[in-house]
Amino acid sequence: MDESLDTLITNTTLANFLVALTGLLIITIIIRLIRRSIHRYIKDQDNWYRARKAVNILGYITAVIFLAVLYSDMIGGITVVLGMASAGIAFSLREVIISIAGWLTILAGGMFKSGDRVELGGVTGDVIDLGILRTTIMETGQWVDGDLYNGRIVKVANSFVFQQPVYNYSTDFPFLWDEIKIPVKFGSDYTLAREIINRAANNTVGRYAEETQQHWDTMVRKFRIENATTKPMVTLAVSDNWAEFTLRYVVEYKFRRIIKDQLFTEILQDIETHSDKVNLASATFEVVDAPPVKVHLKDHKEKN
């Protein structure tokens, strides 16, 4: 009797295992076929990425439901075992659990999404994949000047969202304030210099004024923040060596380097056109007269 019962239990366990293995294999094949087929019907890269992630999540959910139904008779015993082992599991898998919690926080809280430019865990770049455990970033900066890709792909654990600040360049306000400084020689026509800088700013970044103002109005309604101006602004300060103009302007975060190049190019060309009135300054050093030094040379014969 006991041998028959053991044989029945063994056969049932083996059968459930084979059914579970077969079911998971079928689910995996179906998910892969769906992932391959959606590429034929969805041409947009962003929509294809979101659809692929949704299919992956659907596959995980389907597999969990399948296993739960298959082993429903054993759920009670499994619950007791997991309850007894929960402390050890939580300690050994704490980083995994925190990363999964970070992933849920990112999705639910809208901290960032794929395509956003962020600074996460000390790494700045564009989010190219948002996984359950890690966020994949195409890095910018480092040995490359400006906000340009350096070709390095970095994977950051999602647990960083609980440990360090997350800087997002593109969520609510996809623009940045940037500045350039133009040193002008003393004695130049400061009014004309200001007009040259303002004209270059209006020609280059003036198109952002209305668009950025709409985004900023939304920010003001959403957060407790001052109603700052998004129009280009030129200020003047005086140092020991020159008069320094500072142009502050709003620019889309992806075109910061390009806009700076266009601004400097137009400003320099315009200043050179009015070189009789405005001149750029540079660091110079004035050599003053040294005090006279008297040297008396004695004749060799006289010394002897």
GROMACS .gro file of C-alpha atoms in nm:
model
  304
    1MET     CA    1   0.000   0.000   0.000
    2ASP     CA    2   0.275   0.242   0.100
    3GLU     CA    3   0.480   0.152  -0.206
    4SER     CA    4   0.182   0.217  -0.434
    5LEU     CA    5   0.124   0.556  -0.267
    6ASP     CA    6   0.488   0.655  -0.307
    7THR     CA    7   0.480   0.545  -0.669
    8LEU     CA    8   0.165   0.749  -0.732
    9ILE     CA    9   0.314   1.059  -0.569
   10THR     CA   10   0.635   1.018  -0.765
   11ASN     CA   11   0.446   0.972  -1.090
   12THR     CA   12   0.228   1.277  -1.017
   13THR     CA   13   0.529   1.495  -0.936
   14LEU     CA   14   0.712   1.380  -1.246
   15ALA     CA   15   0.404   1.434  -1.461
   16ASN     CA   16   0.355   1.786  -1.322
   17PHE     CA   17   0.721   1.862  -1.385
   18LEU     CA   18   0.697   1.743  -1.745
   19VAL     CA   19   0.375   1.940  -1.798
   20ALA     CA   20   0.534   2.251  -1.648
   21LEU     CA   21   0.846   2.212  -1.863
   22THR     CA   22   0.637   2.158  -2.177
   23GLY     CA   23   0.407   2.448  -2.097
   24LEU     CA   24   0.697   2.689  -2.034
   25LEU     CA   25   0.861   2.577  -2.358
   26ILE     CA   26   0.539   2.640  -2.552
   27ILE     CA   27   0.495   2.983  -2.389
   28THR     CA   28   0.856   3.074  -2.476
   29ILE     CA   29   0.811   2.970  -2.839
   30ILE     CA   30   0.486   3.166  -2.869
   31ILE     CA   31   0.642   3.478  -2.717
   32ARG     CA   32   0.938   3.459  -2.955
   33LEU     CA   33   0.709   3.418  -3.254
   34ILE     CA   34   0.504   3.718  -3.144
   35ARG     CA   35   0.820   3.927  -3.097
   36ARG     CA   36   0.937   3.842  -3.448
   37SER     CA   37   0.599   3.911  -3.604
   38ILE     CA   38   0.544   4.254  -3.446
   39HIS     CA   39   0.855   4.384  -3.622
   40ARG     CA   40   0.677   4.330  -3.953
   41TYR     CA   41   0.374   4.537  -3.859
   42ILE     CA   42   0.531   4.806  -3.637
   43LYS     CA   43   0.792   5.014  -3.818
   44ASP     CA   44   0.834   5.297  -3.569
   45GLN     CA   45   1.134   5.225  -3.345
   46ASP     CA   46   0.981   5.360  -3.023
   47ASN     CA   47   0.651   5.176  -3.068
   48TRP     CA   48   0.835   4.855  -3.160
   49TYR     CA   49   1.046   4.878  -2.843
   50ARG     CA   50   0.739   4.932  -2.622
   51ALA     CA   51   0.551   4.647  -2.790
   52ARG     CA   52   0.847   4.412  -2.744
   53LYS     CA   53   0.872   4.497  -2.373
   54ALA     CA   54   0.495   4.450  -2.333
   55VAL     CA   55   0.516   4.107  -2.497
   56ASN     CA   56   0.799   4.006  -2.263
   57ILE     CA   57   0.601   4.112  -1.957
   58LEU     CA   58   0.295   3.927  -2.091
   59GLY     CA   59   0.508   3.613  -2.126
   60TYR     CA   60   0.627   3.637  -1.764
   61ILE     CA   61   0.274   3.686  -1.636
   62THR     CA   62   0.142   3.395  -1.844
   63ALA     CA   63   0.418   3.165  -1.715
   64VAL     CA   64   0.348   3.258  -1.351
   65ILE     CA   65  -0.027   3.202  -1.392
   66PHE     CA   66   0.035   2.868  -1.566
   67LEU     CA   67   0.263   2.744  -1.288
   68ALA     CA   68   0.022   2.868  -1.019
   69VAL     CA   69  -0.268   2.678  -1.175
   70LEU     CA   70  -0.059   2.364  -1.230
   71TYR     CA   71   0.070   2.353  -0.874
   72SER     CA   72  -0.241   2.493  -0.705
   73ASP     CA   73  -0.266   2.186  -0.481
   74MET     CA   74   0.084   2.249  -0.351
   75ILE     CA   75   0.050   2.623  -0.292
   76GLY     CA   76  -0.030   2.574   0.076
   77GLY     CA   77   0.283   2.371   0.140
   78ILE     CA   78   0.496   2.603  -0.073
   79THR     CA   79   0.364   2.901   0.125
   80VAL     CA   80   0.471   2.743   0.453
   81VAL     CA   81   0.818   2.664   0.319
   82LEU     CA   82   0.862   3.012   0.175
   83GLY     CA   83   0.743   3.166   0.501
   84MET     CA   84   1.008   2.977   0.694
   85ALA     CA   85   1.280   3.062   0.443
   86SER     CA   86   1.174   3.423   0.379
   87ALA     CA   87   1.435   3.574   0.610
   88GLY     CA   88   1.721   3.393   0.439
   89ILE     CA   89   1.584   3.462   0.094
   90ALA     CA   90   1.536   3.831   0.170
   91PHE     CA   91   1.895   3.860   0.298
   92SER     CA   92   2.061   3.671   0.012
   93LEU     CA   93   1.853   3.837  -0.260
   94ARG     CA   94   1.828   4.184  -0.109
   95GLU     CA   95   1.997   4.354  -0.407
   96VAL     CA   96   1.769   4.174  -0.650
   97ILE     CA   97   1.460   4.262  -0.446
   98ILE     CA   98   1.564   4.627  -0.419
   99SER     CA   99   1.634   4.642  -0.793
  100ILE     CA  100   1.290   4.499  -0.872
  101ALA     CA  101   1.135   4.750  -0.632
  102GLY     CA  102   1.334   5.023  -0.808
  103TRP     CA  103   1.202   4.905  -1.144
  104LEU     CA  104   0.844   4.923  -1.016
  105THR     CA  105   0.913   5.268  -0.871
  106ILE     CA  106   1.052   5.390  -1.204
  107LEU     CA  107   0.746   5.265  -1.393
  108ALA     CA  108   0.484   5.376  -1.140
  109GLY     CA  109   0.646   5.707  -1.049
  110GLY     CA  110   0.740   5.806  -1.403
  111MET     CA  111   1.097   5.888  -1.296
  112PHE     CA  112   1.227   5.824  -1.647
  113LYS     CA  113   1.153   5.610  -1.951
  114SER     CA  114   1.339   5.470  -2.247
  115GLY     CA  115   1.480   5.753  -2.458
  116ASP     CA  116   1.520   6.000  -2.172
  117ARG     CA  117   1.857   6.152  -2.093
  118VAL     CA  118   1.940   6.096  -1.728
  119GLU     CA  119   2.223   6.102  -1.480
  120LEU     CA  120   2.191   5.785  -1.276
  121GLY     CA  121   2.449   5.640  -1.043
  122GLY     CA  122   2.708   5.891  -1.160
  123VAL     CA  123   2.653   5.798  -1.527
  124THR     CA  124   2.505   6.045  -1.777
  125GLY     CA  125   2.346   5.932  -2.100
  126ASP     CA  126   2.034   5.821  -2.282
  127VAL     CA  127   1.825   5.531  -2.148
  128ILE     CA  128   1.821   5.267  -2.421
  129ASP     CA  129   1.664   4.983  -2.222
  130LEU     CA  130   1.473   4.959  -1.895
  131GLY     CA  131   1.503   4.609  -1.751
  132ILE     CA  132   1.364   4.455  -1.435
  133LEU     CA  133   1.703   4.455  -1.261
  134ARG     CA  134   1.915   4.703  -1.457
  135THR     CA  135   1.880   5.015  -1.666
  136THR     CA  136   2.099   5.028  -1.978
  137ILE     CA  137   2.245   5.370  -2.068
  138MET     CA  138   2.433   5.490  -2.374
  139GLU     CA  139   2.689   5.711  -2.201
  140THR     CA  140   2.777   6.068  -2.295
  141GLY     CA  141   3.070   6.285  -2.193
  142GLN     CA  142   3.374   6.153  -2.006
  143TRP     CA  143   3.665   6.181  -2.256
  144VAL     CA  144   3.429   6.332  -2.517
  145ASP     CA  145   3.357   6.704  -2.481
  146GLY     CA  146   2.997   6.814  -2.484
  147ASP     CA  147   2.682   6.603  -2.458
  148LEU     CA  148   2.789   6.353  -2.723
  149TYR     CA  149   2.795   5.973  -2.711
  150ASN     CA  150   3.128   5.818  -2.626
  151GLY     CA  151   3.022   5.470  -2.743
  152ARG     CA  152   3.024   5.308  -2.399
  153ILE     CA  153   2.712   5.122  -2.284
  154VAL     CA  154   2.661   5.117  -1.907
  155LYS     CA  155   2.423   4.899  -1.706
  156VAL     CA  156   2.310   5.054  -1.377
  157ALA     CA  157   2.124   4.858  -1.109
  158ASN     CA  158   1.772   4.993  -1.051
  159SER     CA  159   1.844   5.001  -0.677
  160PHE     CA  160   2.027   5.331  -0.738
  161VAL     CA  161   1.694   5.516  -0.745
  162PHE     CA  162   1.673   5.466  -0.367
  163GLN     CA  163   2.036   5.555  -0.296
  164GLN     CA  164   2.130   5.849  -0.519
  165PRO     CA  165   1.957   6.142  -0.690
  166VAL     CA  166   1.815   6.080  -1.036
  167TYR     CA  167   1.866   6.371  -1.279
  168ASN     CA  168   1.629   6.371  -1.575
  169TYR     CA  169   1.696   6.610  -1.862
  170SER     CA  170   1.377   6.542  -2.056
  171THR     CA  171   1.070   6.459  -1.848
  172ASP     CA  172   0.866   6.766  -1.758
  173PHE     CA  173   1.094   7.033  -1.904
  174PRO     CA  174   1.304   6.895  -2.194
  175PHE     CA  175   1.522   7.207  -2.210
  176LEU     CA  176   1.829   7.338  -2.032
  177TRP     CA  177   1.952   7.681  -1.943
  178ASP     CA  178   2.299   7.732  -2.080
  179GLU     CA  179   2.544   8.023  -2.083
  180ILE     CA  180   2.830   8.152  -2.293
  181LYS     CA  181   3.070   8.428  -2.194
  182ILE     CA  182   3.216   8.687  -2.433
  183PRO     CA  183   3.507   8.901  -2.303
  184VAL     CA  184   3.526   9.248  -2.459
  185LYS     CA  185   3.813   9.495  -2.436
  186PHE     CA  186   3.772   9.806  -2.226
  187GLY     CA  187   3.688  10.105  -2.439
  188SER     CA  188   3.468   9.911  -2.682
  189ASP     CA  189   3.113  10.015  -2.770
  190TYR     CA  190   2.928   9.815  -2.503
  191THR     CA  191   2.585   9.901  -2.639
  192LEU     CA  192   2.677   9.769  -2.981
  193ALA     CA  193   2.833   9.457  -2.826
  194ARG     CA  194   2.509   9.387  -2.639
  195GLU     CA  195   2.309   9.435  -2.961
  196ILE     CA  196   2.535   9.190  -3.146
  197ILE     CA  197   2.493   8.924  -2.879
  198ASN     CA  198   2.117   8.977  -2.854
  199ARG     CA  199   2.081   8.957  -3.231
  200ALA     CA  200   2.271   8.628  -3.245
  201ALA     CA  201   2.061   8.489  -2.960
  202ASN     CA  202   1.733   8.581  -3.125
  203ASN     CA  203   1.842   8.435  -3.459
  204THR     CA  204   1.968   8.110  -3.309
  205VAL     CA  205   1.756   8.028  -3.002
  206GLY     CA  206   1.470   8.274  -3.039
  207ARG     CA  207   1.255   7.999  -3.189
  208TYR     CA  208   1.258   7.819  -2.854
  209ALA     CA  209   1.100   8.109  -2.667
  210GLU     CA  210   0.732   8.027  -2.726
  211GLU     CA  211   0.772   7.651  -2.698
  212THR     CA  212   0.976   7.668  -2.379
  213GLN     CA  213   0.736   7.917  -2.225
  214GLN     CA  214   0.449   7.672  -2.272
  215HIS     CA  215   0.645   7.395  -2.101
  216TRP     CA  216   0.746   7.630  -1.821
  217ASP     CA  217   0.385   7.740  -1.764
  218THR     CA  218   0.297   7.373  -1.719
  219MET     CA  219   0.582   7.341  -1.468
  220VAL     CA  220   0.456   7.641  -1.273
  221ARG     CA  221   0.107   7.489  -1.249
  222LYS     CA  222   0.244   7.148  -1.149
  223PHE     CA  223   0.513   7.247  -0.900
  224ARG     CA  224   0.576   7.527  -0.655
  225ILE     CA  225   0.831   7.714  -0.862
  226GLU     CA  226   0.891   8.070  -0.969
  227ASN     CA  227   0.772   8.193  -1.305
  228ALA     CA  228   1.115   8.239  -1.464
  229THR     CA  229   1.167   8.385  -1.809
  230THR     CA  230   1.277   8.160  -2.092
  231LYS     CA  231   1.383   8.443  -2.324
  232PRO     CA  232   1.755   8.503  -2.394
  233MET     CA  233   1.915   8.740  -2.145
  234VAL     CA  234   2.243   8.933  -2.172
  235THR     CA  235   2.421   9.066  -1.864
  236LEU     CA  236   2.748   9.257  -1.820
  237ALA     CA  237   3.011   9.217  -1.552
  238VAL     CA  238   3.352   9.381  -1.517
  239SER     CA  239   3.670   9.198  -1.422
  240ASP     CA  240   4.026   9.320  -1.380
  241ASN     CA  241   4.109   9.243  -1.743
  242TRP     CA  242   3.795   9.303  -1.951
  243ALA     CA  243   3.424   9.363  -1.964
  244GLU     CA  244   3.249   9.027  -1.975
  245PHE     CA  245   2.909   8.971  -2.136
  246THR     CA  246   2.714   8.660  -2.036
  247LEU     CA  247   2.440   8.525  -2.262
  248ARG     CA  248   2.189   8.304  -2.081
  249TYR     CA  249   1.947   8.111  -2.300
  250VAL     CA  250   1.725   7.803  -2.312
  251VAL     CA  251   1.812   7.519  -2.547
  252GLU     CA  252   1.688   7.166  -2.613
  253TYR     CA  253   1.918   6.932  -2.425
  254LYS     CA  254   2.016   6.731  -2.734
  255PHE     CA  255   2.134   7.038  -2.930
  256ARG     CA  256   2.334   7.217  -2.662
  257ARG     CA  257   2.671   7.181  -2.835
  258ILE     CA  258   2.533   7.265  -3.182
  259ILE     CA  259   2.358   7.579  -3.059
  260LYS     CA  260   2.669   7.696  -2.876
  261ASP     CA  261   2.869   7.658  -3.198
  262GLN     CA  262   2.611   7.859  -3.396
  263LEU     CA  263   2.604   8.135  -3.135
  264PHE     CA  264   2.981   8.175  -3.118
  265THR     CA  265   3.010   8.168  -3.497
  266GLU     CA  266   2.755   8.444  -3.553
  267ILE     CA  267   2.883   8.659  -3.267
  268LEU     CA  268   3.246   8.637  -3.382
  269GLN     CA  269   3.156   8.717  -3.742
  270ASP     CA  270   2.948   9.018  -3.637
  271ILE     CA  271   3.216   9.148  -3.402
  272GLU     CA  272   3.482   9.121  -3.672
  273THR     CA  273   3.254   9.322  -3.900
  274HIS     CA  274   3.253   9.601  -3.637
  275SER     CA  275   3.615   9.562  -3.531
  276ASP     CA  276   3.654   9.939  -3.527
  277LYS     CA  277   3.404   9.961  -3.238
  278VAL     CA  278   3.410   9.626  -3.059
  279ASN     CA  279   3.709   9.401  -2.991
  280LEU     CA  280   3.734   9.075  -2.806
  281ALA     CA  281   3.968   9.063  -2.509
  282SER     CA  282   4.221   8.799  -2.416
  283ALA     CA  283   4.450   8.739  -2.124
  284THR     CA  284   4.751   8.968  -2.160
  285PHE     CA  285   5.053   9.032  -1.945
  286GLU     CA  286   5.225   9.370  -1.921
  287VAL     CA  287   5.599   9.366  -1.853
  288VAL     CA  288   5.692   9.672  -1.650
  289ASP     CA  289   6.037   9.827  -1.635
  290ALA     CA  290   6.275   9.653  -1.400
  291PRO     CA  291   6.470   9.867  -1.150
  292PRO     CA  292   6.822   9.955  -1.266
  293VAL     CA  293   7.094   9.718  -1.157
  294LYS     CA  294   7.448   9.851  -1.121
  295VAL     CA  295   7.725   9.606  -1.196
  296HIS     CA  296   8.089   9.699  -1.132
  297LEU     CA  297   8.349   9.489  -1.310
  298LYS     CA  298   8.705   9.501  -1.184
  299ASP     CA  299   8.995   9.464  -1.419
  300HIS     CA  300   9.191   9.140  -1.370
  301LYS     CA  301   9.525   9.322  -1.358
  302GLU     CA  302   9.397   9.568  -1.104
  303LYS     CA  303   9.279   9.284  -0.886
  304ASN     CA  304   9.622   9.122  -0.893
   0.00000   0.00000   0.00000
